[in-house]
Short mmCIF file of C-alpha atoms in Angstrom, two decimals:
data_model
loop_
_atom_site.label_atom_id
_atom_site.label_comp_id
_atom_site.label_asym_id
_atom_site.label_seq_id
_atom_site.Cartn_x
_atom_site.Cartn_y
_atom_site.Cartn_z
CA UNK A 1 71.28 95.60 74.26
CA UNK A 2 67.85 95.21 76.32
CA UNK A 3 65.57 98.01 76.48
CA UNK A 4 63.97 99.78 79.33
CA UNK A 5 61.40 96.92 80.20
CA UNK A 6 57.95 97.82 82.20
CA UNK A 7 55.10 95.71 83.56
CA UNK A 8 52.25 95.40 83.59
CA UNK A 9 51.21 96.82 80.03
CA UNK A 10 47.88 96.78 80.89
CA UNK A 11 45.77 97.61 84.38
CA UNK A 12 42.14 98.27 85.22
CA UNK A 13 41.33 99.10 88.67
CA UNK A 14 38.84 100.78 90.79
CA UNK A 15 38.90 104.16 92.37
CA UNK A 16 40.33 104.71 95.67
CA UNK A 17 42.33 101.65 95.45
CA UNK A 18 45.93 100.97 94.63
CA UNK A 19 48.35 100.43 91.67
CA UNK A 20 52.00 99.65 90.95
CA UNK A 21 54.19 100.05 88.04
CA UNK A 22 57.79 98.14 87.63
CA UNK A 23 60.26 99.63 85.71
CA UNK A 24 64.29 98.23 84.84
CA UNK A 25 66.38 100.74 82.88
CA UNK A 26 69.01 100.01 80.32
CA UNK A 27 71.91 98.83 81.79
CA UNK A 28 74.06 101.18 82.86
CA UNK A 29 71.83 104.02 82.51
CA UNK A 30 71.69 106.09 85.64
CA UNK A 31 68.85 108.57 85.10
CA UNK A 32 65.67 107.02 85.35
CA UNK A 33 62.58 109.31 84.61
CA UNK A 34 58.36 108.72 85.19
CA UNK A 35 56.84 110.32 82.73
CA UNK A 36 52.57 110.52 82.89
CA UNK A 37 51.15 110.73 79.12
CA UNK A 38 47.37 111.60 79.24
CA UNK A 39 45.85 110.65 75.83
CA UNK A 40 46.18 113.46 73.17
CA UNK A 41 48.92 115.02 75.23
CA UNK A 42 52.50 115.22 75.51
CA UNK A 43 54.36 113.15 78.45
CA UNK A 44 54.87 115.17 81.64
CA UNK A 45 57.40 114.33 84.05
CA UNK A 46 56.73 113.09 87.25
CA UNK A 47 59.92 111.98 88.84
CA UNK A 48 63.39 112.29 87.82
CA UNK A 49 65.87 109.79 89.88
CA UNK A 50 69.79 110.20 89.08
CA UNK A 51 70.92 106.48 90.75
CA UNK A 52 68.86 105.91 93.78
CA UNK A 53 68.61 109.94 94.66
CA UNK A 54 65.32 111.97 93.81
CA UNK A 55 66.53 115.02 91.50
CA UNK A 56 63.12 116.43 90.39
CA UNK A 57 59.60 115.24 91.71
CA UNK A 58 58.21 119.18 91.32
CA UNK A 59 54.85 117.78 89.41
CA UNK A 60 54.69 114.21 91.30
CA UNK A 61 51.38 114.24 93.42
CA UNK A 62 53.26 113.48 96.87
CA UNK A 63 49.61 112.54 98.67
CA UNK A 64 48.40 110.05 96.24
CA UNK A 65 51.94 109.00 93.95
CA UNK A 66 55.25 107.50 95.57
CA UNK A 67 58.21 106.05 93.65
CA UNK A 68 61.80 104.56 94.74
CA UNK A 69 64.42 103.37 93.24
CA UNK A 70 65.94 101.80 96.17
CA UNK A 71 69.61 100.12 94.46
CA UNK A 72 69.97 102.83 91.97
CA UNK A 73 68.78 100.15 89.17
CA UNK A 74 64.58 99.12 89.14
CA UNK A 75 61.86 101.44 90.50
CA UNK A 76 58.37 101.21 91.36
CA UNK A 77 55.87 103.73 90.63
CA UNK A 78 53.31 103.75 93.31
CA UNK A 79 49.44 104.97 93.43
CA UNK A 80 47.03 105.45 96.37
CA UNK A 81 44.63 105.27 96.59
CA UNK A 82 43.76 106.56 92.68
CA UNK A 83 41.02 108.81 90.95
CA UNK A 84 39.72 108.98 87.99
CA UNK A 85 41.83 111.13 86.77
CA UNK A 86 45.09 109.22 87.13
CA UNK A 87 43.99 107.38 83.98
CA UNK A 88 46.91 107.86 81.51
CA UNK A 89 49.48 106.29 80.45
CA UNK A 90 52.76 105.67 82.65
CA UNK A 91 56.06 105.77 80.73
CA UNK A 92 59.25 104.89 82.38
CA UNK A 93 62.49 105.90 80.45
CA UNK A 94 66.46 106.07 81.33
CA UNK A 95 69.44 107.89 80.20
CA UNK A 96 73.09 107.15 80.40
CA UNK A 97 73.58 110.96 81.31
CA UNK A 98 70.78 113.22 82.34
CA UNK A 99 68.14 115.09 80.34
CA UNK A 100 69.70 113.99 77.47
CA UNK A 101 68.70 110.87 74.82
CA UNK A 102 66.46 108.67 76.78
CA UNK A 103 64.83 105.20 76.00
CA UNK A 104 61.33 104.84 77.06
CA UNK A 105 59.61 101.33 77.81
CA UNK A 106 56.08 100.57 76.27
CA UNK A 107 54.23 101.89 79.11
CA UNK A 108 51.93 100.85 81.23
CA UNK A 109 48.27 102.06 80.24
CA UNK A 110 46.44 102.71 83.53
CA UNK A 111 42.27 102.87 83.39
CA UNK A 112 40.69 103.85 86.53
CA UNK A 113 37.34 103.02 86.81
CA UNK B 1 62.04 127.26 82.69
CA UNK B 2 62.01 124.99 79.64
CA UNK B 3 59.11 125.04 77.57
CA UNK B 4 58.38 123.16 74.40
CA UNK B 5 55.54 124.78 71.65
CA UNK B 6 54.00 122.08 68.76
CA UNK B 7 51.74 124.65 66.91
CA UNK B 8 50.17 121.41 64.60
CA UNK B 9 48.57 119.35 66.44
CA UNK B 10 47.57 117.38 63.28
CA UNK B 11 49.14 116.79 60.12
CA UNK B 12 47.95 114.91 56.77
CA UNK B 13 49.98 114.56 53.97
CA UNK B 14 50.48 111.58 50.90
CA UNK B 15 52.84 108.89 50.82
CA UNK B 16 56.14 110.53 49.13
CA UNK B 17 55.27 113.77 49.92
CA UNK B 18 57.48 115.93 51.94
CA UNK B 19 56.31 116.98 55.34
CA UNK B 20 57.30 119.72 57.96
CA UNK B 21 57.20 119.69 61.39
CA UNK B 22 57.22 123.11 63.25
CA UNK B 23 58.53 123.00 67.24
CA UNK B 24 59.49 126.48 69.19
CA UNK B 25 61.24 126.30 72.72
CA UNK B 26 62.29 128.43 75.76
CA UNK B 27 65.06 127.94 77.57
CA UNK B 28 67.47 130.45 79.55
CA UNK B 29 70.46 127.57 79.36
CA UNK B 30 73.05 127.96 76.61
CA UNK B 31 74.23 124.60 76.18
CA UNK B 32 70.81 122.00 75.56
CA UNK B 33 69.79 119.27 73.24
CA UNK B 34 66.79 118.92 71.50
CA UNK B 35 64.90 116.06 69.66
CA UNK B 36 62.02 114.66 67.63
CA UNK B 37 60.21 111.40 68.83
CA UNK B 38 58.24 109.27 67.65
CA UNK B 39 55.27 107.65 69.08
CA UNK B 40 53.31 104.62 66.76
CA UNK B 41 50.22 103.92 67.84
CA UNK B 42 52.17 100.69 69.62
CA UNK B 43 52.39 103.74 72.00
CA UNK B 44 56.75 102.84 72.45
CA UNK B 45 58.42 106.28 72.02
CA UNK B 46 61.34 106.30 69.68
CA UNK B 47 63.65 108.75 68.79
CA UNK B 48 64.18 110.17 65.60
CA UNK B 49 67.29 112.91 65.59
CA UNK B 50 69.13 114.63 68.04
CA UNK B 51 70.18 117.82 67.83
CA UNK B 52 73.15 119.71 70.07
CA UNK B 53 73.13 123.38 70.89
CA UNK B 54 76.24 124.06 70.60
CA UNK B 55 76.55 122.30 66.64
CA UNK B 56 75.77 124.94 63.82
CA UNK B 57 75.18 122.17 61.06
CA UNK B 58 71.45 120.32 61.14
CA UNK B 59 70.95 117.12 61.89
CA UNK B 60 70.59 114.33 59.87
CA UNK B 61 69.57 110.89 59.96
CA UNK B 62 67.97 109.35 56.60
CA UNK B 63 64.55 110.92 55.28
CA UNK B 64 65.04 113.07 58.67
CA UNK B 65 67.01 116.33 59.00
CA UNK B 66 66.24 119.00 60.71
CA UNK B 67 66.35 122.86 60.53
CA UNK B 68 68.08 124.71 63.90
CA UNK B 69 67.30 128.35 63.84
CA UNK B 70 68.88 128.96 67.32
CA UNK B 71 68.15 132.66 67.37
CA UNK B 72 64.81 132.24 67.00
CA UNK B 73 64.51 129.29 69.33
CA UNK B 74 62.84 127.03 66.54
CA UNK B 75 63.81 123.57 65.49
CA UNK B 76 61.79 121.78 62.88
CA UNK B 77 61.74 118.27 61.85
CA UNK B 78 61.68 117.59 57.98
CA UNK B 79 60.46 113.84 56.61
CA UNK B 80 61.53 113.41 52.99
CA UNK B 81 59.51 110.49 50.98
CA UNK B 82 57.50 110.10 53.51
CA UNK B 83 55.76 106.36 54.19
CA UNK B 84 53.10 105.13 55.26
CA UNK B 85 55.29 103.63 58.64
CA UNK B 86 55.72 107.35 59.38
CA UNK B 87 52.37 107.35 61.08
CA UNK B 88 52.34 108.17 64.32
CA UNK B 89 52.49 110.94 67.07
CA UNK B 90 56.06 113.28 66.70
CA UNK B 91 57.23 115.10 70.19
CA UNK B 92 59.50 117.49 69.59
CA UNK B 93 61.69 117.71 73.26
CA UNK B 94 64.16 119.94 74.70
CA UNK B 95 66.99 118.55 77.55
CA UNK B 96 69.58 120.50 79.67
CA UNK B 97 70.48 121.34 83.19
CA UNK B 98 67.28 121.35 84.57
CA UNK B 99 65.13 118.59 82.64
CA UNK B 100 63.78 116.86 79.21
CA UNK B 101 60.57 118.89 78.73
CA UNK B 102 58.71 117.71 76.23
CA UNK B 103 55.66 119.16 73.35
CA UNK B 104 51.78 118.37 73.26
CA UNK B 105 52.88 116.48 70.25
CA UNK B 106 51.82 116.60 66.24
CA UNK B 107 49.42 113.81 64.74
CA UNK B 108 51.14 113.00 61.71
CA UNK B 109 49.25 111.00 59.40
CA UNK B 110 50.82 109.60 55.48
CA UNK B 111 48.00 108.49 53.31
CA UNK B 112 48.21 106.02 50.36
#
C-alpha cells in the first residue's frame, strides 16, 4: 500500500512571496489533515478536510494560508505571501475514519528567508 | 477541548534499559483514542500503539505497551530493551469527535 506522498521535501523562499505544498493521501482515506510542526514542538493542526469539505480550519491563518482539496483525493496547501515565521515544517497526513490512526507524509520543510 | 500534556521534554537512557514515557490529556468525550508516535530525525511520523477508550486491557505491540489509567486521564508509553533505533522524538496524541490533538513531544535519546 502507498503512503501519504508530499512534495517538495525541501523549499527556501523569500518573505512576502509565495509557496505551495502537494499532498496525495492513502487511498481510500477520506480525512486529510495539515498539520504545521515548528522545530522543538509538537504538530498543530491547521486544516482538517473530511472528502473535499472543510471540517476544522479554527487555527489556519485565513489572510496569509489557503488549502483545497477540490476531488476529495490531493490537496494543496497554499502560502501568501509568507513571513518569517511560517518557517516550520508542513506535514500532511490521512485517515480512513476521522481523528483516528493517521499516516503522515515526510513533510515538507519550509525556510523563509 | 482536547489537550495533550508531555511533562519530559527530554529523555536519556542506555541501550537495554527500560524507559517510561509520561503523557496526561483532557478531554470531555467518553469514547477517544489515544497514541504514541514516533518521529526519527528522518522527520516521517510513525505510529507506535494505539490505544481505545473504551478497552480496559493496555496496549501492546512488541517492546511497546502501554499503561491506561483512564481515571486519571494518563497514558504512558513503556519501551522494554530499548535500542539504539529508538531514537527519536515520541508524541503522545489524543483523537475523538472533535480532532487528533497532539503533545509538545519527548526527546528520547538510547545511548550505547
Amino acid at each position: 500500500e502507498a503512503g501519504v506522498a508530499q512534495s517538495p521535501r525541501y523549499k527556501i523562499i523569500e518573505k512576502r512571496q509565495s509557496v505551495a505544498f502537494w499532498c496525495n493521501p492513502i487511498s481510500g482515506h477520506a480525512t486529510l489533515y495539515w498539520y504545521q510542526q515548528i522545530l522543538g514542538q509538537g504538530p498543530k493542526l491547521l486544516i482538517q478536510f473530511q472528502n473535499n469539505g472543510v471540517v476544522d480550519d479554527s487555527q489556519l491563518p485565513k489572510d496569509r494560508f489557503s488549502a483545497e482539496r477540490l476531488k476529495g483525493v490531493d490537496s494543496t496547501l497554499k502560502i501568501q505571501p509568507a513571513k518569517l515565521e511560517d518557517s516550520a515544517v508542513y506535514l500532511c497526513a490521512s485517515s480512513l475514519v476521522p481523528n483516528t490512526e493517521a499516516f503522515f507524509g515526510q513533510g515538507t520543510r519550509l525556510t523563509v528567508v | 477541548a482536547q489537550t495533550v500534556t508531555q511533562s519530559q521534554p527530554e529523555m536519556s537512557v542506555q541501550e537495554a534499559e527500560t524507559v517510561t514515557l509520561s503523557c496526561t490529556y483532557d478531554t470531555s468525550e467518553s469514547n477517544y483514542y489515544l497514541f504514541w508516535y514516533k518521529q526519527p530525525p528522518s522527520r516521517q511520523m510513525i505510529l507506535v500503539i494505539r490505544q481505545e477508550a473504551y478497552k480496559q486491557q493496555n496496549a501492546t505491540e512488541n517492546r511497546f505497551s502501554v499503561n491506561f489509567q483512564k481515571a486519571a486521564k494518563s497514558f504512558s508509553l513503556k519501551i522494554s530493551d530499548s535500542q539504539l533505533g529508538d531514537t527519536a522524538m515520541y508524541f503522545c496524541a489524543l483523537g475523538g469527535a472533535q480532532k487528533l490533538v497532539f503533545g509538545q513531544g519527548t526527546r528520547l535519546t538510547i545511548n550505547p
